[in-house]
Tab-separated table of C-alpha atoms and ligand atoms in Angstrom:
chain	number	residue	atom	x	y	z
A	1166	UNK	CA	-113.335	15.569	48.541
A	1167	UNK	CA	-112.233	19.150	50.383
A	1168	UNK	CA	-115.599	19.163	51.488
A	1169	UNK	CA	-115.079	16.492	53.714
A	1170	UNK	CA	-112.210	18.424	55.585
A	1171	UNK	CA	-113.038	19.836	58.709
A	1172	UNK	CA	-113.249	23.594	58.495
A	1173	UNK	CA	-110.277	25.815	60.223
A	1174	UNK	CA	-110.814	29.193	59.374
A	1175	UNK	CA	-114.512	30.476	58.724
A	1176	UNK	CA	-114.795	33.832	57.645
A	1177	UNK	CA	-118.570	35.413	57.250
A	1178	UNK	CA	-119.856	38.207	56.137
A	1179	UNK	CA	-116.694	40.318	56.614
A	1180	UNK	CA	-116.501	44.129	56.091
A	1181	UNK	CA	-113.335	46.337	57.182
A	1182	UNK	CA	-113.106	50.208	56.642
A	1183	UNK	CA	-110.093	52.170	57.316
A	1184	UNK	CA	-111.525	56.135	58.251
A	1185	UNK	CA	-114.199	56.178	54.875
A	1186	UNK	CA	-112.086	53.741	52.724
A	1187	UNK	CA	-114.279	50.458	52.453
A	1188	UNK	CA	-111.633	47.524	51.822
A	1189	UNK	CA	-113.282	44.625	52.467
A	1190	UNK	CA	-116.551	44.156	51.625
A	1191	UNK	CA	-118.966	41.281	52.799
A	1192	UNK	CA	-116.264	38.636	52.805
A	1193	UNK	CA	-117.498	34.909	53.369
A	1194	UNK	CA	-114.450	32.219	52.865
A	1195	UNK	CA	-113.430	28.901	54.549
A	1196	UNK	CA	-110.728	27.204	54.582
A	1197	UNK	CA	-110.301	23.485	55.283
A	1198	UNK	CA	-107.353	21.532	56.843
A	1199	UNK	CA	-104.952	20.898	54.900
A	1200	UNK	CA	-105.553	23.746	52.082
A	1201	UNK	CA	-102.932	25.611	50.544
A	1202	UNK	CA	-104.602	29.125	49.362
A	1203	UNK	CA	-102.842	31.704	47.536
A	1204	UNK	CA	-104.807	34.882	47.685
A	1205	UNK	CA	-104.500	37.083	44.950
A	1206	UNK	CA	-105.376	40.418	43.907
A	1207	UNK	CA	-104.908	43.956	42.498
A	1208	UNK	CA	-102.587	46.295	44.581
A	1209	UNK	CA	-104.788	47.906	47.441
A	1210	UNK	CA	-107.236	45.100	46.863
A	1211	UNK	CA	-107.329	44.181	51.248
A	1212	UNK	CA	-105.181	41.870	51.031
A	1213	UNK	CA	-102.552	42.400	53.415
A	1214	UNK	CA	-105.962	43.649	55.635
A	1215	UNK	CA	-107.053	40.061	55.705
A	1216	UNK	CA	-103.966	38.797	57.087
A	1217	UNK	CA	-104.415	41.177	59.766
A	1218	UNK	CA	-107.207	40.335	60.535
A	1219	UNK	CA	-107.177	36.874	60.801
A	1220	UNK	CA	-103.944	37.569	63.102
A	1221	UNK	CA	-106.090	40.108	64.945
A	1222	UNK	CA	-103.566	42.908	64.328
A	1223	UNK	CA	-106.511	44.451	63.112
A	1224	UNK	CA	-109.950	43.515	65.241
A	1225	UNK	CA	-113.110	43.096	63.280
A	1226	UNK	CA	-115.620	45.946	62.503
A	1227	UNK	CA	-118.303	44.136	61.181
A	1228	UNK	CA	-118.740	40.260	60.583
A	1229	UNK	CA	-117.054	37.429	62.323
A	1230	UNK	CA	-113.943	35.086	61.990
A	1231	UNK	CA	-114.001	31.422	63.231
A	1232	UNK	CA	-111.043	29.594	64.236
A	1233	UNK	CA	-111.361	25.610	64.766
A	1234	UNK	CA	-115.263	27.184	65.563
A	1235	UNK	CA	-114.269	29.907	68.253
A	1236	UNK	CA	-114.986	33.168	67.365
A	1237	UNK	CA	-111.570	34.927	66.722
A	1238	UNK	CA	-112.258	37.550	69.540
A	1239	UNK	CA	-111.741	34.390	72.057
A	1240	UNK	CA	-109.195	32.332	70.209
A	1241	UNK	CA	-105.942	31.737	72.240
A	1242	UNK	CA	-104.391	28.938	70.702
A	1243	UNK	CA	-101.981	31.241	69.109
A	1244	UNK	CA	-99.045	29.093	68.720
A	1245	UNK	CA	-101.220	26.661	66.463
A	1246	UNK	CA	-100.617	29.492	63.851
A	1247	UNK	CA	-97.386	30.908	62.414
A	1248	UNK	CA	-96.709	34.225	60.123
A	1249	UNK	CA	-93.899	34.571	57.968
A	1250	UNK	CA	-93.970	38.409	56.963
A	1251	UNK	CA	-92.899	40.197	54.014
A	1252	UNK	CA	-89.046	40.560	54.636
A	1253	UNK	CA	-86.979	39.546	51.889
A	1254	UNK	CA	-83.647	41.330	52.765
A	1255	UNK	CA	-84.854	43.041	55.683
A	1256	UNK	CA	-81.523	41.875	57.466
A	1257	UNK	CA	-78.370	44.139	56.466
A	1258	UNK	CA	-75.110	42.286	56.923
A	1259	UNK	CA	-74.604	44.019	59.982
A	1260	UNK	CA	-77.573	42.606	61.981
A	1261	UNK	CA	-75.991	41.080	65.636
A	1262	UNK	CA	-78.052	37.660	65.139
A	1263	UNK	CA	-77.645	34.725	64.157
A	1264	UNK	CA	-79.815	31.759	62.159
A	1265	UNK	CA	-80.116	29.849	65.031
A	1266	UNK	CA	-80.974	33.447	67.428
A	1267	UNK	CA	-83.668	34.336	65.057
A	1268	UNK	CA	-85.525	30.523	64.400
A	1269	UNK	CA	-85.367	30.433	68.548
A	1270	UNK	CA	-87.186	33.779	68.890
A	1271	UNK	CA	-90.270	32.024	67.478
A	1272	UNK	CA	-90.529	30.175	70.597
A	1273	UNK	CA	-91.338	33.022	72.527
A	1274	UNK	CA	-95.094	32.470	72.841
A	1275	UNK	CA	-94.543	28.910	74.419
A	1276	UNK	CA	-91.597	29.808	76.395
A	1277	UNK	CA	-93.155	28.392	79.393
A	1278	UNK	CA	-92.647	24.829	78.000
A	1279	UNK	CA	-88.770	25.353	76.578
A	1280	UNK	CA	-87.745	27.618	79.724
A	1281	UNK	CA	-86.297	25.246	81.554
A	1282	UNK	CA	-85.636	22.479	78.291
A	1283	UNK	CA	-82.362	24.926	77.108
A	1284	UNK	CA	-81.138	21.064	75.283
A	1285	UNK	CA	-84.840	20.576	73.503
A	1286	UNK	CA	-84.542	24.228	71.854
A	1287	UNK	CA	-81.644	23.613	70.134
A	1288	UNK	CA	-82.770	20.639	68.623
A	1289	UNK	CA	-85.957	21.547	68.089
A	1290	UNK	CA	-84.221	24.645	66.094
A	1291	UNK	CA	-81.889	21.810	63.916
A	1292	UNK	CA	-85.258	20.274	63.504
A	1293	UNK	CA	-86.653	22.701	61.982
A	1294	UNK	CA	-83.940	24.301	60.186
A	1295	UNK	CA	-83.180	20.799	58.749
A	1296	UNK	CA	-87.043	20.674	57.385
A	1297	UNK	CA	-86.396	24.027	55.267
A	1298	UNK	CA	-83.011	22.603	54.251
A	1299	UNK	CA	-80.400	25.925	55.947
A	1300	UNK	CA	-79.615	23.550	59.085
A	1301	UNK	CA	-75.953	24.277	57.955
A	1302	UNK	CA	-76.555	27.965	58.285
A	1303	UNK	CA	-77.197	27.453	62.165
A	1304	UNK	CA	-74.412	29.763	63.537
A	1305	UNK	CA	-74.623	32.491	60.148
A	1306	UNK	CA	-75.306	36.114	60.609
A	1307	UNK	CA	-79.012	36.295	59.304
A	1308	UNK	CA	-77.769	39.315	57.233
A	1309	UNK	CA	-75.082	37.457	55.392
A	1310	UNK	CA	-78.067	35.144	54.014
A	1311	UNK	CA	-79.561	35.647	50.690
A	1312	UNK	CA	-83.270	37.113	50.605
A	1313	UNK	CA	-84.673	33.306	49.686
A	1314	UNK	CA	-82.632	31.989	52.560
A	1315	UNK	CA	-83.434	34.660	54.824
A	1316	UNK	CA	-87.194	33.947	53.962
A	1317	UNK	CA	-86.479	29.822	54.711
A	1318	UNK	CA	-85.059	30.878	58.308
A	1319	UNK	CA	-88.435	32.790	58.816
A	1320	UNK	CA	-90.084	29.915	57.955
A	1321	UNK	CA	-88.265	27.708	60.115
A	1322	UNK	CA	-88.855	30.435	63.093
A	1323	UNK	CA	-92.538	29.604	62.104
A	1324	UNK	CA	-92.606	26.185	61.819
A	1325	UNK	CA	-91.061	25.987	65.803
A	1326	UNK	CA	-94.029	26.277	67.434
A	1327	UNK	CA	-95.454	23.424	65.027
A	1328	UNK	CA	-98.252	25.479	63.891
A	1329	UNK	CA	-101.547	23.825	62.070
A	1330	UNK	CA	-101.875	27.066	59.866
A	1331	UNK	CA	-98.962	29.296	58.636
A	1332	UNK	CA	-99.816	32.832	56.504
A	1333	UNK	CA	-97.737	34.802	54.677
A	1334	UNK	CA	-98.052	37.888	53.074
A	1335	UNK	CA	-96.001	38.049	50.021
A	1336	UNK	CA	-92.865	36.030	51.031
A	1337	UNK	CA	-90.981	35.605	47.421
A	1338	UNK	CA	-91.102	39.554	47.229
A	1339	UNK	CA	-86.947	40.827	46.589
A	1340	UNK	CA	-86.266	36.973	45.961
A	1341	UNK	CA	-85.083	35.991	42.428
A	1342	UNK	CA	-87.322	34.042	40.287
A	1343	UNK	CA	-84.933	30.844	40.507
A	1344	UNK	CA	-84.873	30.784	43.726
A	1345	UNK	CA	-88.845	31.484	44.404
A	1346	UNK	CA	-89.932	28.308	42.684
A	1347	UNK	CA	-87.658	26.098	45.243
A	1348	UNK	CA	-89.090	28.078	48.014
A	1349	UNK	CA	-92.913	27.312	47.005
A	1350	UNK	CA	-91.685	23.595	46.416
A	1351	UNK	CA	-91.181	24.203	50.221
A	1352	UNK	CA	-94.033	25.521	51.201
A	1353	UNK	CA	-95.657	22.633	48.870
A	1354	UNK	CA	-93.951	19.778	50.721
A	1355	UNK	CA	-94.822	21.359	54.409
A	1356	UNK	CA	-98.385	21.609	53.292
A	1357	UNK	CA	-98.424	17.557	52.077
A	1358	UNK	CA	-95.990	16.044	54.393
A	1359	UNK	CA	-96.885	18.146	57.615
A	1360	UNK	CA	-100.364	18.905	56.623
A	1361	UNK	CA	-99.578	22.302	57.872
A	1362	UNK	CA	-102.797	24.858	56.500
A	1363	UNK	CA	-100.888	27.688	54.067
A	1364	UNK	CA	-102.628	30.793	52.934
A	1365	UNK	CA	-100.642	33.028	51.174
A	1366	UNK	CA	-100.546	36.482	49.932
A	1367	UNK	CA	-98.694	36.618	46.524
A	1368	UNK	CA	-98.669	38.618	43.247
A	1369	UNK	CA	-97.278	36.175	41.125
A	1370	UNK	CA	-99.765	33.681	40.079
A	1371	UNK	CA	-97.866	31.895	37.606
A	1372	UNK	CA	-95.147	31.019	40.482
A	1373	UNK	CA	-97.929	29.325	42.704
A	1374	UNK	CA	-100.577	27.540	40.255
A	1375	UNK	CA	-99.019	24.136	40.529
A	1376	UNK	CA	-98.663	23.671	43.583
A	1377	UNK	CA	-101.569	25.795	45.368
A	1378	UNK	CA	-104.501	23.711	45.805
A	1379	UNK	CA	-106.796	26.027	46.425
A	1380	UNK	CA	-107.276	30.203	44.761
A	1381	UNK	CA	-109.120	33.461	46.292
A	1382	UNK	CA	-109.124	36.418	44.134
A	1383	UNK	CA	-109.940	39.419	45.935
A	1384	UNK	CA	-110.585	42.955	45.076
A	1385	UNK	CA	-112.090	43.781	48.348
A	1386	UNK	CA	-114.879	41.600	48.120
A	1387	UNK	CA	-113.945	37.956	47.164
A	1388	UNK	CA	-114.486	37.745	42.928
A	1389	UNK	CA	-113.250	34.016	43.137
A	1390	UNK	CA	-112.797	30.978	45.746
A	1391	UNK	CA	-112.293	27.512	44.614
A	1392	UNK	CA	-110.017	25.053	43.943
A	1393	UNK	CA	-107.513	25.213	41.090
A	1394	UNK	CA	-109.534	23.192	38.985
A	1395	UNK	CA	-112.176	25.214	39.568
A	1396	UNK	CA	-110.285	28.564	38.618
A	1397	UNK	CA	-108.627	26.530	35.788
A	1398	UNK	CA	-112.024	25.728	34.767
A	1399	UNK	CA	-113.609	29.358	34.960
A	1400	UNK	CA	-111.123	31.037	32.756
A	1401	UNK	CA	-111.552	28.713	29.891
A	1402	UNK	CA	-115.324	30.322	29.586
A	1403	UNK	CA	-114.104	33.731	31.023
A	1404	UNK	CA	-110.711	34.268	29.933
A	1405	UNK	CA	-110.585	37.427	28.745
A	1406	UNK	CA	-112.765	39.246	31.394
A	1407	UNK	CA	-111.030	37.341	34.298
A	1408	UNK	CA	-107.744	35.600	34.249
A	1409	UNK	CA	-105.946	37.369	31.479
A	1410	UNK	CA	-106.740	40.463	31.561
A	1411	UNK	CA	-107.139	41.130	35.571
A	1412	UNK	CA	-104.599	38.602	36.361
A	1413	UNK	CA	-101.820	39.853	34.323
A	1414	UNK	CA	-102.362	43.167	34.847
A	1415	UNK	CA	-101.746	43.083	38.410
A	1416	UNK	CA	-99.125	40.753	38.517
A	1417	UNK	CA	-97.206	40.443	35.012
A	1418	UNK	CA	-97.819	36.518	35.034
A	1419	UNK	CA	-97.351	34.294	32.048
A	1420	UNK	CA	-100.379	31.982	32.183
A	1421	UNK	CA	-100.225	28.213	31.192
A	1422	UNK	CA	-97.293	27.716	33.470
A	1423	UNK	CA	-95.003	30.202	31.528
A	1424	UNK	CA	-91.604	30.917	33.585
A	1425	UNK	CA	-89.914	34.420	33.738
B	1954	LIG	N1	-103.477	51.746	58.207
B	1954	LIG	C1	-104.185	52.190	57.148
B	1954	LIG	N2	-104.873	53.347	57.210
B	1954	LIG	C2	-105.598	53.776	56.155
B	1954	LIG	N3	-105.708	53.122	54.982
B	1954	LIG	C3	-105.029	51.954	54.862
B	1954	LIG	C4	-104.234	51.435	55.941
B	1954	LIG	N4	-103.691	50.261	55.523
B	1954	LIG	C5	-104.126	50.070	54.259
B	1954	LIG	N5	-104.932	51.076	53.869
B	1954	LIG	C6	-105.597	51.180	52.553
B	1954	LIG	O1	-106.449	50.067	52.411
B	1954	LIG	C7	-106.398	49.569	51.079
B	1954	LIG	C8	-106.053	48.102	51.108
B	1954	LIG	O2	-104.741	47.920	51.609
B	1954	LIG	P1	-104.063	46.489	51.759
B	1954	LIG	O3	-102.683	46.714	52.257
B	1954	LIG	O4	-104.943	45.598	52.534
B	1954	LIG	O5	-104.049	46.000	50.245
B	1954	LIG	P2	-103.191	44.867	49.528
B	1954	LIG	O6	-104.138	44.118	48.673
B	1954	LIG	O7	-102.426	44.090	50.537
B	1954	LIG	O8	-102.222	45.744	48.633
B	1954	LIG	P3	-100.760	45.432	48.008
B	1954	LIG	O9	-100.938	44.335	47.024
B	1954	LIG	O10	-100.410	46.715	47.361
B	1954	LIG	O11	-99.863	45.073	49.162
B	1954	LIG	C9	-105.407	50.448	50.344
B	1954	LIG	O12	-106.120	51.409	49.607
B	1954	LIG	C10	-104.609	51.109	51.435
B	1954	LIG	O13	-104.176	52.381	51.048
């Protein structure tokens, strides 16, 4: 069982207010090796807030956030977690960099091991360009690349430190639907082959129910945290109130596995 896991990230009894906007209110979540959490919500819900906080772009206000049990204020085992922001296209074609410029740049907060190892970075890069399938893309300008491709290099720039944990907030945004579900077959196959920890901002529920194993549904305070079956389970009582008519709202999904 998940309980068994050991606990990575322990969030309790977290509040953030921006000036005399409260957006998240009295949080308590933990996530366990190995999980693979989408976090949903309404637009403005503190979702993207989270993901600052837990990457301390934001420092706490009230409550606390424990990393492998050190309070986040003291954590500096950064390179144990990765980020792959929302960038979709953020690369026009005339960008001056190239696949294998931008997966290196991840390496910049261990440089003191690859310094003097020039050989070991660019095989570690082929290594990990190889694991998200674009190692043929190597010497491409990133802006040439696709959105879905683009988003594959950033996870490949994430995956070089070989984090434990990776978040992202909202990676299939500007990516066509075809393409998203290969990229969250990805993201499935890092989190059961590499055990890598993903928690994951995303809209589009529908995209992500298959292969997520876990589900937080936030509207600044947590509404929901379970597993899938668990969530599955809740909306055949609560349907209506919960999953069909919040859920779809927010995110125009097509429940029971629907595509679009
Ligand atoms: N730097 C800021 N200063 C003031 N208010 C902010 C700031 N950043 C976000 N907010 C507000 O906090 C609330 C939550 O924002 P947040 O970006 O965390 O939500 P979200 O769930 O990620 O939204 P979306 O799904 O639209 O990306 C919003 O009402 C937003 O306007």
């Amino acid at each position: 069982m998940m309980e068994n896991k050991a606990p990575i990230i322990e969030i309790n009894n977290l509040s953030y207010r921006y000036a005399s906007e409260d957006v998240l209110k009295d949080l308590n979540l933990t996530v366990h090796k190995g999980d693979f959490l989408a976090i949903l919500g309404p637009n403005g819900s503190g979702k993207s807030t989270l993901i600052k906080l837990l990457l301390q772009l934001l420092k706490n206000q009230k409550g606390e956030i424990f990393i492998y049990g050190t309070p986040i204020e003291k954590f500096y085992a950064w390179e144990k977690i990765g980020f792959v922001p929302q960038k979709a296209n953020a690369f026009n074609t005339g960008f001056p960099a190239t696949v294998y410029e931008v997966v290196r740049s991840g390496l910049t907060k261990k440089t003191g091991l690859f310094h003097f190892y020039p050989r070991n970075v660019k095989e570690k890069v082929i290594d990990v360009l190889r694991a998200v399938e674009m190692e043929d893309l190597i010497n491409r300008n990133i802006g040439e690349l696709s959105g879905g491709q683009q988003q594959r290099v950033f996870i490949a720039r994430a995956l070089i430190s070989d984090p434990e944990i990776i978040l992202l907030d909202e990676p299939t945004v500007g990516i066509d639907s075809k393409r998203v579900a290969s990229f969250i077959n990805l993201l499935e196959r890092l989190n059961k082959e590499k055990n890598i920890t993903l928690i994951m901002v995303t809209h589009d529920l529908s995209a992500v129910i298959n292969q997520v194993t876990h589900i937080a549904w936030l509207n600044r305070s947590l509404q929901f945290h379970g597993s899938v079956k668990e969530f599955k389970n809740i909306n055949k009582v609560n349907a209506q109130s919960f999953y069909q008519t919040d859920l779809e709202s927010v995110s125009n999904v097509q429940v029971n596995g629907g595509k679009h």
